[in-house]
Amino acid sequence: MSARTPLEIRALRMLARREHSRQELEQKLAAHRESCGTDELAEVLDTLEQQGYLSEQRAVEQIARTRRARFGSHRIVHELKAKGIDSHWIDNILPTLKETELEAALSIWSKKFDHPPVSKEERGKQVRFMMNRGFSLETIRQVFAQVGEAST
């Protein structure tokens, strides 16, 4: 077994805290590669993937698990794309996110608002809040239907 490089040790420390996508870890490590080249960084990342320390699937699952109680599927998908996650992994996790989206939307709505909207202005405010959290208009309509929206 060979000794680990400083870059590899830094990567392992980051991965010990939480899962990272390959692109995200590469961006973070790029600032610390003064003593090594781009090839060594790619080699370190390849080694970590082969050893099972770096996994896109685990990163996707962790992000989805931690975010789905506070955000809708649109926002989570946007965040996954921003972290450089391949669309294959996003497509795999999307059905799971959709299953729990209405529950999450109801929970978030009830924490923020204590009554259904009674005016167009109030409805607009609630819709904007929920859309900023990443929920689709259809999900928001379902929330309003379940909480017994007054007149719109």
mmCIF file with all atom_site columns, C-alpha atoms in Angstrom:
data_model
loop_
_atom_site.group_PDB
_atom_site.id
_atom_site.type_symbol
_atom_site.label_atom_id
_atom_site.label_alt_id
_atom_site.label_comp_id
_atom_site.label_asym_id
_atom_site.label_entity_id
_atom_site.label_seq_id
_atom_site.pdbx_PDB_ins_code
_atom_site.Cartn_x
_atom_site.Cartn_y
_atom_site.Cartn_z
_atom_site.occupancy
_atom_site.B_iso_or_equiv
_atom_site.pdbx_formal_charge
_atom_site.auth_seq_id
_atom_site.auth_comp_id
_atom_site.auth_asym_id
_atom_site.auth_atom_id
_atom_site.pdbx_PDB_model_num
ATOM 1   C CA . MET A 1 1   ? 0.000   0.000  0.000   1.00 0.00 ? 1   MET A CA 1
ATOM 2   C CA . SER A 1 2   ? 1.482   3.326  -1.020  1.00 0.00 ? 2   SER A CA 1
ATOM 3   C CA . ALA A 1 3   ? 1.506   6.442  1.113   1.00 0.00 ? 3   ALA A CA 1
ATOM 4   C CA . ARG A 1 4   ? -1.299  8.865  0.445   1.00 0.00 ? 4   ARG A CA 1
ATOM 5   C CA . THR A 1 5   ? -0.511  12.206 -1.165  1.00 0.00 ? 5   THR A CA 1
ATOM 6   C CA . PRO A 1 6   ? -1.462  15.458 0.590   1.00 0.00 ? 6   PRO A CA 1
ATOM 7   C CA . LEU A 1 7   ? -4.114  16.019 -2.082  1.00 0.00 ? 7   LEU A CA 1
ATOM 8   C CA . GLU A 1 8   ? -5.616  12.590 -1.462  1.00 0.00 ? 8   GLU A CA 1
ATOM 9   C CA . ILE A 1 9   ? -5.625  13.160 2.305   1.00 0.00 ? 9   ILE A CA 1
ATOM 10  C CA . ARG A 1 10  ? -7.422  16.479 1.834   1.00 0.00 ? 10  ARG A CA 1
ATOM 11  C CA . ALA A 1 11  ? -9.988  14.806 -0.434  1.00 0.00 ? 11  ALA A CA 1
ATOM 12  C CA . LEU A 1 12  ? -10.600 12.037 2.100   1.00 0.00 ? 12  LEU A CA 1
ATOM 13  C CA . ARG A 1 13  ? -11.138 14.597 4.854   1.00 0.00 ? 13  ARG A CA 1
ATOM 14  C CA . MET A 1 14  ? -13.743 16.363 2.722   1.00 0.00 ? 14  MET A CA 1
ATOM 15  C CA . LEU A 1 15  ? -15.457 13.073 1.916   1.00 0.00 ? 15  LEU A CA 1
ATOM 16  C CA . ALA A 1 16  ? -15.454 12.107 5.602   1.00 0.00 ? 16  ALA A CA 1
ATOM 17  C CA . ARG A 1 17  ? -17.602 15.146 6.367   1.00 0.00 ? 17  ARG A CA 1
ATOM 18  C CA . ARG A 1 18  ? -20.151 14.542 3.605   1.00 0.00 ? 18  ARG A CA 1
ATOM 19  C CA . GLU A 1 19  ? -20.546 13.069 0.141   1.00 0.00 ? 19  GLU A CA 1
ATOM 20  C CA . HIS A 1 20  ? -19.365 15.171 -2.804  1.00 0.00 ? 20  HIS A CA 1
ATOM 21  C CA . SER A 1 21  ? -19.869 14.847 -6.533  1.00 0.00 ? 21  SER A CA 1
ATOM 22  C CA . ARG A 1 22  ? -16.714 14.419 -8.577  1.00 0.00 ? 22  ARG A CA 1
ATOM 23  C CA . GLN A 1 23  ? -17.013 17.917 -10.064 1.00 0.00 ? 23  GLN A CA 1
ATOM 24  C CA . GLU A 1 24  ? -17.636 19.511 -6.672  1.00 0.00 ? 24  GLU A CA 1
ATOM 25  C CA . LEU A 1 25  ? -14.631 17.775 -5.112  1.00 0.00 ? 25  LEU A CA 1
ATOM 26  C CA . GLU A 1 26  ? -12.485 18.673 -8.111  1.00 0.00 ? 26  GLU A CA 1
ATOM 27  C CA . GLN A 1 27  ? -13.396 22.355 -7.743  1.00 0.00 ? 27  GLN A CA 1
ATOM 28  C CA . LYS A 1 28  ? -12.601 22.354 -4.032  1.00 0.00 ? 28  LYS A CA 1
ATOM 29  C CA . LEU A 1 29  ? -9.297  20.561 -4.489  1.00 0.00 ? 29  LEU A CA 1
ATOM 30  C CA . ALA A 1 30  ? -8.232  22.737 -7.431  1.00 0.00 ? 30  ALA A CA 1
ATOM 31  C CA . ALA A 1 31  ? -7.393  25.562 -5.032  1.00 0.00 ? 31  ALA A CA 1
ATOM 32  C CA . HIS A 1 32  ? -5.031  23.263 -3.106  1.00 0.00 ? 32  HIS A CA 1
ATOM 33  C CA . ARG A 1 33  ? -3.077  21.725 -5.938  1.00 0.00 ? 33  ARG A CA 1
ATOM 34  C CA . GLU A 1 34  ? -0.162  24.178 -5.975  1.00 0.00 ? 34  GLU A CA 1
ATOM 35  C CA . SER A 1 35  ? 2.342   21.378 -5.595  1.00 0.00 ? 35  SER A CA 1
ATOM 36  C CA . CYS A 1 36  ? 0.766   19.047 -8.133  1.00 0.00 ? 36  CYS A CA 1
ATOM 37  C CA . GLY A 1 37  ? -0.654  19.190 -11.624 1.00 0.00 ? 37  GLY A CA 1
ATOM 38  C CA . THR A 1 38  ? -4.058  18.637 -13.162 1.00 0.00 ? 38  THR A CA 1
ATOM 39  C CA . ASP A 1 39  ? -3.123  15.068 -14.010 1.00 0.00 ? 39  ASP A CA 1
ATOM 40  C CA . GLU A 1 40  ? -2.471  14.222 -10.369 1.00 0.00 ? 40  GLU A CA 1
ATOM 41  C CA . LEU A 1 41  ? -5.852  15.653 -9.361  1.00 0.00 ? 41  LEU A CA 1
ATOM 42  C CA . ALA A 1 42  ? -7.648  13.510 -11.942 1.00 0.00 ? 42  ALA A CA 1
ATOM 43  C CA . GLU A 1 43  ? -5.611  10.508 -10.833 1.00 0.00 ? 43  GLU A CA 1
ATOM 44  C CA . VAL A 1 44  ? -6.537  11.079 -7.171  1.00 0.00 ? 44  VAL A CA 1
ATOM 45  C CA . LEU A 1 45  ? -10.232 11.365 -8.055  1.00 0.00 ? 45  LEU A CA 1
ATOM 46  C CA . ASP A 1 46  ? -10.076 8.199  -10.175 1.00 0.00 ? 46  ASP A CA 1
ATOM 47  C CA . THR A 1 47  ? -8.404  6.336  -7.317  1.00 0.00 ? 47  THR A CA 1
ATOM 48  C CA . LEU A 1 48  ? -11.033 7.507  -4.830  1.00 0.00 ? 48  LEU A CA 1
ATOM 49  C CA . GLU A 1 49  ? -13.808 6.349  -7.168  1.00 0.00 ? 49  GLU A CA 1
ATOM 50  C CA . GLN A 1 50  ? -12.170 2.949  -7.660  1.00 0.00 ? 50  GLN A CA 1
ATOM 51  C CA . GLN A 1 51  ? -11.753 2.513  -3.909  1.00 0.00 ? 51  GLN A CA 1
ATOM 52  C CA . GLY A 1 52  ? -15.400 3.448  -3.319  1.00 0.00 ? 52  GLY A CA 1
ATOM 53  C CA . TYR A 1 53  ? -14.744 6.654  -1.387  1.00 0.00 ? 53  TYR A CA 1
ATOM 54  C CA . LEU A 1 54  ? -16.174 8.905  -4.098  1.00 0.00 ? 54  LEU A CA 1
ATOM 55  C CA . SER A 1 55  ? -19.626 7.970  -5.391  1.00 0.00 ? 55  SER A CA 1
ATOM 56  C CA . GLU A 1 56  ? -22.008 10.067 -7.481  1.00 0.00 ? 56  GLU A CA 1
ATOM 57  C CA . GLN A 1 57  ? -24.918 7.854  -6.441  1.00 0.00 ? 57  GLN A CA 1
ATOM 58  C CA . ARG A 1 58  ? -24.293 8.352  -2.727  1.00 0.00 ? 58  ARG A CA 1
ATOM 59  C CA . ALA A 1 59  ? -23.869 12.098 -3.267  1.00 0.00 ? 59  ALA A CA 1
ATOM 60  C CA . VAL A 1 60  ? -27.222 12.282 -5.076  1.00 0.00 ? 60  VAL A CA 1
ATOM 61  C CA . GLU A 1 61  ? -28.981 10.240 -2.401  1.00 0.00 ? 61  GLU A CA 1
ATOM 62  C CA . GLN A 1 62  ? -27.538 12.343 0.414   1.00 0.00 ? 62  GLN A CA 1
ATOM 63  C CA . ILE A 1 63  ? -28.463 15.649 -1.216  1.00 0.00 ? 63  ILE A CA 1
ATOM 64  C CA . ALA A 1 64  ? -31.982 14.424 -1.971  1.00 0.00 ? 64  ALA A CA 1
ATOM 65  C CA . ARG A 1 65  ? -32.456 13.042 1.544   1.00 0.00 ? 65  ARG A CA 1
ATOM 66  C CA . THR A 1 66  ? -31.303 16.211 3.287   1.00 0.00 ? 66  THR A CA 1
ATOM 67  C CA . ARG A 1 67  ? -33.141 18.646 1.018   1.00 0.00 ? 67  ARG A CA 1
ATOM 68  C CA . ARG A 1 68  ? -36.505 16.999 0.378   1.00 0.00 ? 68  ARG A CA 1
ATOM 69  C CA . ALA A 1 69  ? -38.003 18.040 3.719   1.00 0.00 ? 69  ALA A CA 1
ATOM 70  C CA . ARG A 1 70  ? -37.372 21.708 2.901   1.00 0.00 ? 70  ARG A CA 1
ATOM 71  C CA . PHE A 1 71  ? -37.483 21.963 -0.882  1.00 0.00 ? 71  PHE A CA 1
ATOM 72  C CA . GLY A 1 72  ? -39.413 20.736 -3.900  1.00 0.00 ? 72  GLY A CA 1
ATOM 73  C CA . SER A 1 73  ? -38.082 18.520 -6.645  1.00 0.00 ? 73  SER A CA 1
ATOM 74  C CA . HIS A 1 74  ? -37.391 21.409 -9.040  1.00 0.00 ? 74  HIS A CA 1
ATOM 75  C CA . ARG A 1 75  ? -35.045 23.093 -6.573  1.00 0.00 ? 75  ARG A CA 1
ATOM 76  C CA . ILE A 1 76  ? -33.292 19.847 -5.680  1.00 0.00 ? 76  ILE A CA 1
ATOM 77  C CA . VAL A 1 77  ? -32.778 18.955 -9.348  1.00 0.00 ? 77  VAL A CA 1
ATOM 78  C CA . HIS A 1 78  ? -31.380 22.440 -9.981  1.00 0.00 ? 78  HIS A CA 1
ATOM 79  C CA . GLU A 1 79  ? -28.962 22.015 -7.081  1.00 0.00 ? 79  GLU A CA 1
ATOM 80  C CA . LEU A 1 80  ? -27.858 18.592 -8.319  1.00 0.00 ? 80  LEU A CA 1
ATOM 81  C CA . LYS A 1 81  ? -27.165 20.010 -11.775 1.00 0.00 ? 81  LYS A CA 1
ATOM 82  C CA . ALA A 1 82  ? -25.199 22.879 -10.231 1.00 0.00 ? 82  ALA A CA 1
ATOM 83  C CA . LYS A 1 83  ? -23.040 20.324 -8.412  1.00 0.00 ? 83  LYS A CA 1
ATOM 84  C CA . GLY A 1 84  ? -22.226 18.635 -11.722 1.00 0.00 ? 84  GLY A CA 1
ATOM 85  C CA . ILE A 1 85  ? -24.278 15.492 -11.187 1.00 0.00 ? 85  ILE A CA 1
ATOM 86  C CA . ASP A 1 86  ? -24.895 13.488 -14.365 1.00 0.00 ? 86  ASP A CA 1
ATOM 87  C CA . SER A 1 87  ? -28.492 13.538 -15.642 1.00 0.00 ? 87  SER A CA 1
ATOM 88  C CA . HIS A 1 88  ? -28.593 9.729  -15.381 1.00 0.00 ? 88  HIS A CA 1
ATOM 89  C CA . TRP A 1 89  ? -28.404 9.935  -11.567 1.00 0.00 ? 89  TRP A CA 1
ATOM 90  C CA . ILE A 1 90  ? -30.915 12.792 -11.459 1.00 0.00 ? 90  ILE A CA 1
ATOM 91  C CA . ASP A 1 91  ? -33.411 10.793 -13.540 1.00 0.00 ? 91  ASP A CA 1
ATOM 92  C CA . ASN A 1 92  ? -33.008 7.859  -11.135 1.00 0.00 ? 92  ASN A CA 1
ATOM 93  C CA . ILE A 1 93  ? -33.747 9.909  -7.998  1.00 0.00 ? 93  ILE A CA 1
ATOM 94  C CA . LEU A 1 94  ? -36.593 12.005 -9.466  1.00 0.00 ? 94  LEU A CA 1
ATOM 95  C CA . PRO A 1 95  ? -39.405 9.432  -8.886  1.00 0.00 ? 95  PRO A CA 1
ATOM 96  C CA . THR A 1 96  ? -38.398 9.193  -5.217  1.00 0.00 ? 96  THR A CA 1
ATOM 97  C CA . LEU A 1 97  ? -38.530 12.970 -4.882  1.00 0.00 ? 97  LEU A CA 1
ATOM 98  C CA . LYS A 1 98  ? -41.944 13.139 -6.549  1.00 0.00 ? 98  LYS A CA 1
ATOM 99  C CA . GLU A 1 99  ? -43.360 10.524 -4.137  1.00 0.00 ? 99  GLU A CA 1
ATOM 100 C CA . THR A 1 100 ? -42.784 12.693 -1.077  1.00 0.00 ? 100 THR A CA 1
ATOM 101 C CA . GLU A 1 101 ? -43.191 16.111 -2.676  1.00 0.00 ? 101 GLU A CA 1
ATOM 102 C CA . LEU A 1 102 ? -46.816 16.712 -1.649  1.00 0.00 ? 102 LEU A CA 1
ATOM 103 C CA . GLU A 1 103 ? -46.088 15.789 1.976   1.00 0.00 ? 103 GLU A CA 1
ATOM 104 C CA . ALA A 1 104 ? -43.114 18.142 2.036   1.00 0.00 ? 104 ALA A CA 1
ATOM 105 C CA . ALA A 1 105 ? -45.124 20.928 0.409   1.00 0.00 ? 105 ALA A CA 1
ATOM 106 C CA . LEU A 1 106 ? -47.934 20.578 2.958   1.00 0.00 ? 106 LEU A CA 1
ATOM 107 C CA . SER A 1 107 ? -45.444 20.606 5.818   1.00 0.00 ? 107 SER A CA 1
ATOM 108 C CA . ILE A 1 108 ? -43.609 23.677 4.525   1.00 0.00 ? 108 ILE A CA 1
ATOM 109 C CA . TRP A 1 109 ? -46.844 25.511 3.765   1.00 0.00 ? 109 TRP A CA 1
ATOM 110 C CA . SER A 1 110 ? -48.270 24.826 7.243   1.00 0.00 ? 110 SER A CA 1
ATOM 111 C CA . LYS A 1 111 ? -45.077 26.041 8.954   1.00 0.00 ? 111 LYS A CA 1
ATOM 112 C CA . LYS A 1 112 ? -45.136 29.326 7.054   1.00 0.00 ? 112 LYS A CA 1
ATOM 113 C CA . PHE A 1 113 ? -48.859 30.053 6.747   1.00 0.00 ? 113 PHE A CA 1
ATOM 114 C CA . ASP A 1 114 ? -51.630 29.473 9.252   1.00 0.00 ? 114 ASP A CA 1
ATOM 115 C CA . HIS A 1 115 ? -54.597 29.833 6.897   1.00 0.00 ? 115 HIS A CA 1
ATOM 116 C CA . PRO A 1 116 ? -55.473 29.391 3.225   1.00 0.00 ? 116 PRO A CA 1
ATOM 117 C CA . PRO A 1 117 ? -55.235 32.507 1.048   1.00 0.00 ? 117 PRO A CA 1
ATOM 118 C CA . VAL A 1 118 ? -58.350 34.676 1.108   1.00 0.00 ? 118 VAL A CA 1
ATOM 119 C CA . SER A 1 119 ? -57.336 37.252 -1.493  1.00 0.00 ? 119 SER A CA 1
ATOM 120 C CA . LYS A 1 120 ? -55.522 37.223 -4.803  1.00 0.00 ? 120 LYS A CA 1
ATOM 121 C CA . GLU A 1 121 ? -52.601 39.099 -3.270  1.00 0.00 ? 121 GLU A CA 1
ATOM 122 C CA . GLU A 1 122 ? -52.273 36.616 -0.433  1.00 0.00 ? 122 GLU A CA 1
ATOM 123 C CA . ARG A 1 123 ? -52.594 33.696 -2.842  1.00 0.00 ? 123 ARG A CA 1
ATOM 124 C CA . GLY A 1 124 ? -49.867 35.190 -5.028  1.00 0.00 ? 124 GLY A CA 1
ATOM 125 C CA . LYS A 1 125 ? -47.597 35.598 -2.020  1.00 0.00 ? 125 LYS A CA 1
ATOM 126 C CA . GLN A 1 126 ? -48.105 31.981 -0.967  1.00 0.00 ? 126 GLN A CA 1
ATOM 127 C CA . VAL A 1 127 ? -47.640 30.664 -4.511  1.00 0.00 ? 127 VAL A CA 1
ATOM 128 C CA . ARG A 1 128 ? -44.401 32.643 -4.942  1.00 0.00 ? 128 ARG A CA 1
ATOM 129 C CA . PHE A 1 129 ? -43.079 31.378 -1.615  1.00 0.00 ? 129 PHE A CA 1
ATOM 130 C CA . MET A 1 130 ? -43.794 27.763 -2.561  1.00 0.00 ? 130 MET A CA 1
ATOM 131 C CA . MET A 1 131 ? -42.373 28.170 -6.080  1.00 0.00 ? 131 MET A CA 1
ATOM 132 C CA . ASN A 1 132 ? -39.179 29.675 -4.644  1.00 0.00 ? 132 ASN A CA 1
ATOM 133 C CA . ARG A 1 133 ? -38.891 26.521 -2.571  1.00 0.00 ? 133 ARG A CA 1
ATOM 134 C CA . GLY A 1 134 ? -38.946 24.485 -5.797  1.00 0.00 ? 134 GLY A CA 1
ATOM 135 C CA . PHE A 1 135 ? -42.501 23.171 -5.907  1.00 0.00 ? 135 PHE A CA 1
ATOM 136 C CA . SER A 1 136 ? -44.433 22.894 -9.159  1.00 0.00 ? 136 SER A CA 1
ATOM 137 C CA . LEU A 1 137 ? -47.651 24.798 -9.701  1.00 0.00 ? 137 LEU A CA 1
ATOM 138 C CA . GLU A 1 138 ? -49.546 21.495 -9.762  1.00 0.00 ? 138 GLU A CA 1
ATOM 139 C CA . THR A 1 139 ? -48.200 20.542 -6.329  1.00 0.00 ? 139 THR A CA 1
ATOM 140 C CA . ILE A 1 140 ? -49.069 23.984 -4.978  1.00 0.00 ? 140 ILE A CA 1
ATOM 141 C CA . ARG A 1 141 ? -52.621 23.603 -6.295  1.00 0.00 ? 141 ARG A CA 1
ATOM 142 C CA . GLN A 1 142 ? -52.875 20.254 -4.520  1.00 0.00 ? 142 GLN A CA 1
ATOM 143 C CA . VAL A 1 143 ? -51.706 21.880 -1.285  1.00 0.00 ? 143 VAL A CA 1
ATOM 144 C CA . PHE A 1 144 ? -54.355 24.590 -1.587  1.00 0.00 ? 144 PHE A CA 1
ATOM 145 C CA . ALA A 1 145 ? -57.015 21.963 -2.343  1.00 0.00 ? 145 ALA A CA 1
ATOM 146 C CA . GLN A 1 146 ? -56.066 19.990 0.766   1.00 0.00 ? 146 GLN A CA 1
ATOM 147 C CA . VAL A 1 147 ? -55.977 22.956 3.105   1.00 0.00 ? 147 VAL A CA 1
ATOM 148 C CA . GLY A 1 148 ? -59.347 24.135 1.854   1.00 0.00 ? 148 GLY A CA 1
ATOM 149 C CA . GLU A 1 149 ? -58.504 27.284 -0.030  1.00 0.00 ? 149 GLU A CA 1
ATOM 150 C CA . ALA A 1 150 ? -61.108 30.001 0.280   1.00 0.00 ? 150 ALA A CA 1
ATOM 151 C CA . SER A 1 151 ? -62.097 31.990 -2.779  1.00 0.00 ? 151 SER A CA 1
ATOM 152 C CA . THR A 1 152 ? -59.489 32.787 -5.437  1.00 0.00 ? 152 THR A CA 1
#
